[in-house]
PDB file of C-alpha atoms in Angstrom:
ATOM      1  CA  UNK E   1      22.185  -3.700  17.038  1.00  0.00           C
ATOM      2  CA  UNK E   2      20.019  -0.601  17.033  1.00  0.00           C
ATOM      3  CA  UNK E   3      20.606   1.823  14.174  1.00  0.00           C
ATOM      4  CA  UNK E   4      18.546   4.556  15.863  1.00  0.00           C
ATOM      5  CA  UNK E   5      17.848   5.162  19.531  1.00  0.00           C
ATOM      6  CA  UNK E   6      16.053   8.246  20.807  1.00  0.00           C
ATOM      7  CA  UNK E   7      16.108   9.328  24.434  1.00  0.00           C
ATOM      8  CA  UNK E   8      13.281  11.615  25.551  1.00  0.00           C
ATOM      9  CA  UNK E   9      13.723  13.526  22.293  1.00  0.00           C
ATOM     10  CA  UNK E  10      11.710  16.742  22.511  1.00  0.00           C
ATOM     11  CA  UNK E  11      11.134  19.808  20.350  1.00  0.00           C
ATOM     12  CA  UNK E  12       9.155  22.797  21.619  1.00  0.00           C
ATOM     13  CA  UNK E  13       7.934  25.635  19.427  1.00  0.00           C
ATOM     14  CA  UNK E  14       6.302  28.646  21.053  1.00  0.00           C
ATOM     15  CA  UNK E  15       5.568  26.783  24.258  1.00  0.00           C
ATOM     16  CA  UNK E  16       3.994  23.790  22.482  1.00  0.00           C
ATOM     17  CA  UNK E  17       5.709  20.425  22.104  1.00  0.00           C
ATOM     18  CA  UNK E  18       5.875  19.341  18.463  1.00  0.00           C
ATOM     19  CA  UNK E  19       7.653  16.166  19.637  1.00  0.00           C
ATOM     20  CA  UNK E  20       7.289  15.209  23.272  1.00  0.00           C
ATOM     21  CA  UNK E  21       9.666  12.816  25.080  1.00  0.00           C
ATOM     22  CA  UNK E  22      10.141  10.468  22.100  1.00  0.00           C
ATOM     23  CA  UNK E  23      11.697   7.145  23.140  1.00  0.00           C
ATOM     24  CA  UNK E  24      12.179   4.863  20.163  1.00  0.00           C
ATOM     25  CA  UNK E  25      14.568   2.219  18.873  1.00  0.00           C
ATOM     26  CA  UNK E  26      14.959   1.075  15.274  1.00  0.00           C
ATOM     27  CA  UNK E  27      17.020  -2.021  14.504  1.00  0.00           C
ATOM     28  CA  UNK E  28      19.725  -2.096  11.842  1.00  0.00           C
ATOM     29  CA  UNK E  29      18.225  -3.034   8.486  1.00  0.00           C
ATOM     30  CA  UNK E  30      14.659  -2.468   9.673  1.00  0.00           C
ATOM     31  CA  UNK E  31      12.037  -0.686   7.590  1.00  0.00           C
ATOM     32  CA  UNK E  32      10.200   1.430  10.152  1.00  0.00           C
ATOM     33  CA  UNK E  33       7.121   3.466   9.237  1.00  0.00           C
ATOM     34  CA  UNK E  34       6.310   6.602  11.224  1.00  0.00           C
ATOM     35  CA  UNK E  35       2.622   7.444  10.938  1.00  0.00           C
ATOM     36  CA  UNK E  36       0.484  10.317  12.130  1.00  0.00           C
ATOM     37  CA  UNK E  37      -1.996  12.904  10.931  1.00  0.00           C
ATOM     38  CA  UNK E  38      -0.757  16.331   9.825  1.00  0.00           C
ATOM     39  CA  UNK E  39       0.878  18.091  12.756  1.00  0.00           C
ATOM     40  CA  UNK E  40       1.523  14.866  14.662  1.00  0.00           C
ATOM     41  CA  UNK E  41       5.276  15.523  14.799  1.00  0.00           C
ATOM     42  CA  UNK E  42       6.596  13.204  12.067  1.00  0.00           C
ATOM     43  CA  UNK E  43       8.464  15.844  10.089  1.00  0.00           C
ATOM     44  CA  UNK E  44       9.888  17.458  13.220  1.00  0.00           C
ATOM     45  CA  UNK E  45      11.172  14.090  14.445  1.00  0.00           C
ATOM     46  CA  UNK E  46      12.843  13.406  11.092  1.00  0.00           C
ATOM     47  CA  UNK E  47      14.382  16.886  11.023  1.00  0.00           C
ATOM     48  CA  UNK E  48      15.923  16.315  14.454  1.00  0.00           C
ATOM     49  CA  UNK E  49      17.202  12.836  13.582  1.00  0.00           C
ATOM     50  CA  UNK E  50      18.781  14.119  10.376  1.00  0.00           C
ATOM     51  CA  UNK E  51      20.419  17.067  12.207  1.00  0.00           C
ATOM     52  CA  UNK E  52      18.384  19.706  10.358  1.00  0.00           C
ATOM     53  CA  UNK E  53      16.958  21.142  13.565  1.00  0.00           C
ATOM     54  CA  UNK E  54      18.294  20.783  17.124  1.00  0.00           C
ATOM     55  CA  UNK E  55      16.149  19.255  19.862  1.00  0.00           C
ATOM     56  CA  UNK E  56      14.958  21.355  22.765  1.00  0.00           C
ATOM     57  CA  UNK E  57      15.925  18.492  25.068  1.00  0.00           C
ATOM     58  CA  UNK E  58      16.781  14.825  24.905  1.00  0.00           C
ATOM     59  CA  UNK E  59      19.104  13.142  22.435  1.00  0.00           C
ATOM     60  CA  UNK E  60      19.246  10.549  19.690  1.00  0.00           C
ATOM     61  CA  UNK E  61      21.968   8.136  18.659  1.00  0.00           C
ATOM     62  CA  UNK E  62      22.420   7.028  15.060  1.00  0.00           C
ATOM     63  CA  UNK E  63      24.741   4.025  14.963  1.00  0.00           C
ATOM     64  CA  UNK E  64      26.080   5.149  18.333  1.00  0.00           C
ATOM     65  CA  UNK E  65      26.734   8.775  17.381  1.00  0.00           C
ATOM     66  CA  UNK E  66      24.833  11.573  19.116  1.00  0.00           C
ATOM     67  CA  UNK E  67      22.950  14.201  17.117  1.00  0.00           C
ATOM     68  CA  UNK E  68      24.043  16.669  19.830  1.00  0.00           C
ATOM     69  CA  UNK E  69      27.751  15.945  20.134  1.00  0.00           C
ATOM     70  CA  UNK E  70      28.622  14.291  16.814  1.00  0.00           C
ATOM     71  CA  UNK E  71      26.305  15.699  14.128  1.00  0.00           C
ATOM     72  CA  UNK E  72      28.950  15.492  11.378  1.00  0.00           C
ATOM     73  CA  UNK E  73      29.443  11.781  12.020  1.00  0.00           C
ATOM     74  CA  UNK E  74      25.661  11.299  12.114  1.00  0.00           C
ATOM     75  CA  UNK E  75      25.357  12.957   8.689  1.00  0.00           C
ATOM     76  CA  UNK E  76      27.915  10.539   7.271  1.00  0.00           C
ATOM     77  CA  UNK E  77      25.699   7.621   8.319  1.00  0.00           C
ATOM     78  CA  UNK E  78      22.479   8.862   6.741  1.00  0.00           C
ATOM     79  CA  UNK E  79      20.703  10.369   3.754  1.00  0.00           C
ATOM     80  CA  UNK E  80      17.309  11.976   3.207  1.00  0.00           C
ATOM     81  CA  UNK E  81      14.999  11.596   0.225  1.00  0.00           C
ATOM     82  CA  UNK E  82      12.660  14.570   0.747  1.00  0.00           C
ATOM     83  CA  UNK E  83       8.995  14.806  -0.116  1.00  0.00           C
ATOM     84  CA  UNK E  84       9.824  17.396  -2.769  1.00  0.00           C
ATOM     85  CA  UNK E  85      11.585  15.474  -5.537  1.00  0.00           C
ATOM     86  CA  UNK E  86      15.197  16.658  -5.339  1.00  0.00           C
ATOM     87  CA  UNK E  87      16.410  16.473  -8.944  1.00  0.00           C
ATOM     88  CA  UNK E  88      17.972  19.018 -11.297  1.00  0.00           C
ATOM     89  CA  UNK E  89      15.281  19.299 -13.996  1.00  0.00           C
ATOM     90  CA  UNK E  90      17.527  20.330 -16.891  1.00  0.00           C
ATOM     91  CA  UNK E  91      20.054  17.537 -16.352  1.00  0.00           C
ATOM     92  CA  UNK E  92      19.591  13.980 -17.547  1.00  0.00           C
ATOM     93  CA  UNK E  93      19.011  11.229 -15.031  1.00  0.00           C
ATOM     94  CA  UNK E  94      22.617  10.096 -15.507  1.00  0.00           C
ATOM     95  CA  UNK E  95      23.932  13.636 -15.012  1.00  0.00           C
ATOM     96  CA  UNK E  96      21.898  13.945 -11.810  1.00  0.00           C
ATOM     97  CA  UNK E  97      23.485  10.777 -10.450  1.00  0.00           C
ATOM     98  CA  UNK E  98      27.046  11.753 -11.365  1.00  0.00           C
ATOM     99  CA  UNK E  99      26.487  15.304 -10.083  1.00  0.00           C
ATOM    100  CA  UNK E 100      25.473  13.920  -6.691  1.00  0.00           C
ATOM    101  CA  UNK E 101      28.515  11.650  -6.666  1.00  0.00           C
ATOM    102  CA  UNK E 102      30.668  14.707  -7.389  1.00  0.00           C
ATOM    103  CA  UNK E 103      29.036  16.755  -4.623  1.00  0.00           C
ATOM    104  CA  UNK E 104      30.128  14.104  -2.135  1.00  0.00           C
ATOM    105  CA  UNK E 105      33.560  13.742  -3.749  1.00  0.00           C
ATOM    106  CA  UNK E 106      33.179  10.018  -4.290  1.00  0.00           C
ATOM    107  CA  UNK E 107      36.303   8.656  -6.024  1.00  0.00           C
ATOM    108  CA  UNK E 108      34.265   5.809  -7.521  1.00  0.00           C
ATOM    109  CA  UNK E 109      31.370   8.084  -8.449  1.00  0.00           C
ATOM    110  CA  UNK E 110      30.820   6.673 -11.936  1.00  0.00           C
ATOM    111  CA  UNK E 111      30.647   3.081 -10.738  1.00  0.00           C
ATOM    112  CA  UNK E 112      28.339   4.137  -7.872  1.00  0.00           C
ATOM    113  CA  UNK E 113      26.060   5.879 -10.379  1.00  0.00           C
ATOM    114  CA  UNK E 114      26.009   2.774 -12.567  1.00  0.00           C
ATOM    115  CA  UNK E 115      25.142   0.612  -9.558  1.00  0.00           C
ATOM    116  CA  UNK E 116      22.312   2.912  -8.461  1.00  0.00           C
ATOM    117  CA  UNK E 117      20.938   3.000 -12.011  1.00  0.00           C
ATOM    118  CA  UNK E 118      20.916  -0.785 -12.106  1.00  0.00           C
ATOM    119  CA  UNK E 119      19.593  -1.307  -8.570  1.00  0.00           C
ATOM    120  CA  UNK E 120      16.682   1.099  -9.076  1.00  0.00           C
ATOM    121  CA  UNK E 121      15.978   0.135 -12.685  1.00  0.00           C
ATOM    122  CA  UNK E 122      16.823   3.551 -14.123  1.00  0.00           C
ATOM    123  CA  UNK E 123      18.667   2.346 -17.238  1.00  0.00           C
ATOM    124  CA  UNK E 124      15.735   3.069 -19.635  1.00  0.00           C
ATOM    125  CA  UNK E 125      15.656   6.774 -18.714  1.00  0.00           C
ATOM    126  CA  UNK E 126      19.309   7.649 -18.050  1.00  0.00           C
ATOM    127  CA  UNK E 127      19.618   9.830 -21.157  1.00  0.00           C
ATOM    128  CA  UNK E 128      16.356  11.697 -20.576  1.00  0.00           C
ATOM    129  CA  UNK E 129      16.204  15.091 -18.875  1.00  0.00           C
ATOM    130  CA  UNK E 130      14.727  14.812 -15.401  1.00  0.00           C
ATOM    131  CA  UNK E 131      11.986  17.351 -16.156  1.00  0.00           C
ATOM    132  CA  UNK E 132      10.665  15.048 -18.897  1.00  0.00           C
ATOM    133  CA  UNK E 133      10.336  12.051 -16.595  1.00  0.00           C
ATOM    134  CA  UNK E 134       7.057  10.980 -15.019  1.00  0.00           C
ATOM    135  CA  UNK E 135       6.518  11.518 -11.307  1.00  0.00           C
ATOM    136  CA  UNK E 136       7.313   7.884 -10.614  1.00  0.00           C
ATOM    137  CA  UNK E 137      10.627   7.992 -12.459  1.00  0.00           C
ATOM    138  CA  UNK E 138      11.550  11.281 -10.771  1.00  0.00           C
ATOM    139  CA  UNK E 139      10.900   9.772  -7.335  1.00  0.00           C
ATOM    140  CA  UNK E 140      12.985   6.735  -8.260  1.00  0.00           C
ATOM    141  CA  UNK E 141      15.821   9.005  -9.405  1.00  0.00           C
ATOM    142  CA  UNK E 142      15.577  11.082  -6.233  1.00  0.00           C
ATOM    143  CA  UNK E 143      15.926   7.964  -4.073  1.00  0.00           C
ATOM    144  CA  UNK E 144      18.876   6.752  -6.183  1.00  0.00           C
ATOM    145  CA  UNK E 145      20.577  10.103  -5.596  1.00  0.00           C
ATOM    146  CA  UNK E 146      20.030   9.771  -1.841  1.00  0.00           C
ATOM    147  CA  UNK E 147      21.455   6.236  -1.906  1.00  0.00           C
ATOM    148  CA  UNK E 148      24.561   7.010  -3.958  1.00  0.00           C
ATOM    149  CA  UNK E 149      26.672   7.524  -0.819  1.00  0.00           C
ATOM    150  CA  UNK E 150      25.547   4.066   0.356  1.00  0.00           C
ATOM    151  CA  UNK E 151      24.094   5.433   3.609  1.00  0.00           C
ATOM    152  CA  UNK E 152      23.419   3.041   6.431  1.00  0.00           C
ATOM    153  CA  UNK E 153      20.234   4.964   7.332  1.00  0.00           C
ATOM    154  CA  UNK E 154      17.751   6.436   4.852  1.00  0.00           C
ATOM    155  CA  UNK E 155      14.858   8.760   5.643  1.00  0.00           C
ATOM    156  CA  UNK E 156      12.084   8.473   3.043  1.00  0.00           C
ATOM    157  CA  UNK E 157       9.549  11.289   3.351  1.00  0.00           C
ATOM    158  CA  UNK E 158       6.266  10.515   1.559  1.00  0.00           C
ATOM    159  CA  UNK E 159       8.016   8.697  -1.321  1.00  0.00           C
ATOM    160  CA  UNK E 160       4.821   7.848  -3.221  1.00  0.00           C
ATOM    161  CA  UNK E 161       2.885  11.074  -2.699  1.00  0.00           C
ATOM    162  CA  UNK E 162       1.152  12.104  -5.919  1.00  0.00           C
ATOM    163  CA  UNK E 163       2.010   8.938  -7.842  1.00  0.00           C
ATOM    164  CA  UNK E 164      -0.605   6.934  -9.718  1.00  0.00           C
ATOM    165  CA  UNK E 165      -1.499   3.423  -8.568  1.00  0.00           C
ATOM    166  CA  UNK E 166       0.918   1.623 -10.894  1.00  0.00           C
ATOM    167  CA  UNK E 167       3.837   3.952 -10.111  1.00  0.00           C
ATOM    168  CA  UNK E 168       3.140   3.581  -6.387  1.00  0.00           C
ATOM    169  CA  UNK E 169       3.279  -0.209  -6.603  1.00  0.00           C
ATOM    170  CA  UNK E 170       6.546  -0.038  -8.546  1.00  0.00           C
ATOM    171  CA  UNK E 171       7.959   2.247  -5.862  1.00  0.00           C
ATOM    172  CA  UNK E 172       6.883  -0.251  -3.208  1.00  0.00           C
ATOM    173  CA  UNK E 173       9.214  -2.761  -4.864  1.00  0.00           C
ATOM    174  CA  UNK E 174      12.076  -0.258  -4.742  1.00  0.00           C
ATOM    175  CA  UNK E 175      11.464   0.448  -1.052  1.00  0.00           C
ATOM    176  CA  UNK E 176      11.078  -3.224  -0.169  1.00  0.00           C
ATOM    177  CA  UNK E 177      14.424  -3.977  -1.832  1.00  0.00           C
ATOM    178  CA  UNK E 178      16.133  -1.853   0.842  1.00  0.00           C
ATOM    179  CA  UNK E 179      15.031  -4.159   3.652  1.00  0.00           C
ATOM    180  CA  UNK E 180      17.838  -5.844   5.514  1.00  0.00           C
ATOM    181  CA  UNK E 181      20.611  -3.711   4.017  1.00  0.00           C
ATOM    182  CA  UNK E 182      19.596  -0.097   4.669  1.00  0.00           C
ATOM    183  CA  UNK E 183      17.784   1.033   7.800  1.00  0.00           C
ATOM    184  CA  UNK E 184      14.824   2.941   6.398  1.00  0.00           C
ATOM    185  CA  UNK E 185      12.487   5.362   8.155  1.00  0.00           C
ATOM    186  CA  UNK E 186       9.371   5.819   6.044  1.00  0.00           C
ATOM    187  CA  UNK E 187       6.787   8.535   6.546  1.00  0.00           C
ATOM    188  CA  UNK E 188       3.563   8.137   4.601  1.00  0.00           C
ATOM    189  CA  UNK E 189      -0.096   9.077   4.676  1.00  0.00           C
ATOM    190  CA  UNK E 190      -1.021   5.864   2.869  1.00  0.00           C
ATOM    191  CA  UNK E 191      -1.876   3.395   5.624  1.00  0.00           C
ATOM    192  CA  UNK E 192      -1.963   0.408   3.275  1.00  0.00           C
ATOM    193  CA  UNK E 193       1.592   1.297   2.251  1.00  0.00           C
ATOM    194  CA  UNK E 194       2.824   1.126   5.833  1.00  0.00           C
ATOM    195  CA  UNK E 195       0.935  -2.105   6.450  1.00  0.00           C
ATOM    196  CA  UNK E 196       2.367  -3.735   3.324  1.00  0.00           C
ATOM    197  CA  UNK E 197       5.985  -2.594   3.648  1.00  0.00           C
ATOM    198  CA  UNK E 198       6.945  -1.895   7.250  1.00  0.00           C
ATOM    199  CA  UNK E 199       8.558  -4.336   9.649  1.00  0.00           C
ATOM    200  CA  UNK E 200       7.218  -2.147  12.447  1.00  0.00           C
ATOM    201  CA  UNK E 201       5.090   0.971  12.696  1.00  0.00           C
ATOM    202  CA  UNK E 202       5.136   3.853  15.166  1.00  0.00           C
ATOM    203  CA  UNK E 203       2.022   6.009  15.582  1.00  0.00           C
ATOM    204  CA  UNK E 204       2.531   9.647  16.594  1.00  0.00           C
ATOM    205  CA  UNK E 205      -0.258  11.903  17.787  1.00  0.00           C
ATOM    206  CA  UNK E 206       0.155  15.415  19.187  1.00  0.00           C
ATOM    207  CA  UNK E 207       3.902  14.856  19.382  1.00  0.00           C
ATOM    208  CA  UNK E 208       3.701  11.716  21.501  1.00  0.00           C
ATOM    209  CA  UNK E 209       4.383   8.140  20.477  1.00  0.00           C
ATOM    210  CA  UNK E 210       1.088   6.363  21.101  1.00  0.00           C
ATOM    211  CA  UNK E 211       1.953   2.835  19.936  1.00  0.00           C
ATOM    212  CA  UNK E 212       4.739   0.797  18.300  1.00  0.00           C
ATOM    213  CA  UNK E 213       4.594  -2.680  16.814  1.00  0.00           C
ATOM    214  CA  UNK E 214       4.170  -4.757  13.718  1.00  0.00           C
ATOM    215  CA  UNK E 215       0.990  -4.053  11.758  1.00  0.00           C
ATOM    216  CA  UNK E 216      -0.457  -7.297  13.143  1.00  0.00           C
ATOM    217  CA  UNK E 217       0.449  -6.321  16.718  1.00  0.00           C
ATOM    218  CA  UNK E 218      -1.148  -2.891  16.331  1.00  0.00           C
ATOM    219  CA  UNK E 219      -4.374  -4.406  14.998  1.00  0.00           C
ATOM    220  CA  UNK E 220      -4.432  -6.810  17.930  1.00  0.00           C
ATOM    221  CA  UNK E 221      -3.746  -3.964  20.369  1.00  0.00           C
ATOM    222  CA  UNK E 222      -6.678  -1.988  18.955  1.00  0.00           C
ATOM    223  CA  UNK E 223      -8.924  -5.065  18.868  1.00  0.00           C
ATOM    224  CA  UNK E 224      -9.637  -4.875  15.146  1.00  0.00           C
ATOM    225  CA  UNK E 225      -8.635  -6.707  11.984  1.00  0.00           C
ATOM    226  CA  UNK E 226      -8.525  -3.475   9.985  1.00  0.00           C
ATOM    227  CA  UNK E 227      -5.289  -1.484  10.000  1.00  0.00           C
ATOM    228  CA  UNK E 228      -6.965   1.857   9.260  1.00  0.00           C
ATOM    229  CA  UNK E 229      -9.357   1.343  12.168  1.00  0.00           C
ATOM    230  CA  UNK E 230      -6.409   0.388  14.378  1.00  0.00           C
ATOM    231  CA  UNK E 231      -4.523   3.539  13.394  1.00  0.00           C
ATOM    232  CA  UNK E 232      -7.524   5.750  14.153  1.00  0.00           C
ATOM    233  CA  UNK E 233      -8.107   4.112  17.547  1.00  0.00           C
ATOM    234  CA  UNK E 234      -4.459   4.161  18.616  1.00  0.00           C
ATOM    235  CA  UNK E 235      -3.830   7.710  17.409  1.00  0.00           C
ATOM    236  CA  UNK E 236      -6.764   8.722  19.593  1.00  0.00           C
ATOM    237  CA  UNK E 237      -5.201   6.865  22.531  1.00  0.00           C
ATOM    238  CA  UNK E 238      -7.655   3.982  22.514  1.00  0.00           C
ATOM    239  CA  UNK E 239      -6.658   0.325  22.674  1.00  0.00           C
ATOM    240  CA  UNK E 240      -8.646  -2.829  23.055  1.00  0.00           C
ATOM    241  CA  UNK E 241     -11.042  -2.830  25.983  1.00  0.00           C
TER     242      UNK E 241
END
């Protein structure tokens, strides 16, 4: 079953297409990385899929529900962990989790918070104020808050941006643990991150989807054994000769 299916999804700003006729499917439980240089259309695509901005034309289905005709049902399926770490700095990690559970009116909010703390390894910092946590712990907390509703689809926007090497690798483990149980759309500028984590990768350039496949398939398509070289070639619209 496909968790996400887009149909000629398009967004035009000022006469220019930020996303142009996007046709894409993402399977349930898949970890799909959406790559592109700045201005390629990644953020606009995510904003349309998460019902934050309406498309100019086309449609998308999330678990069968249309972003045009059933946006409230779509929102119940999904959650977003934004690039800007979304935590309340003066609350403890535990208070952030329980606050989010309260915002959504979850009757089992405390047990959900306990589960998220355990699943994401937050127990050592639960009593610490969020503003005192390192960037890596804050990102981990932010993702736990996004997951507390147990969404079927999660959008992860640059989850390791600004983290040091060790914190990034720890976050990779968190992201990889979602495979098979939460459909995850990952945007990242770190190509090695996409190559290491993603089941499949989509490459956007100038609003158009230039290539989709596993990292190995994309390298083969570009005629190179190097994923960065493959990304550069495919984003420029060049495949193997």
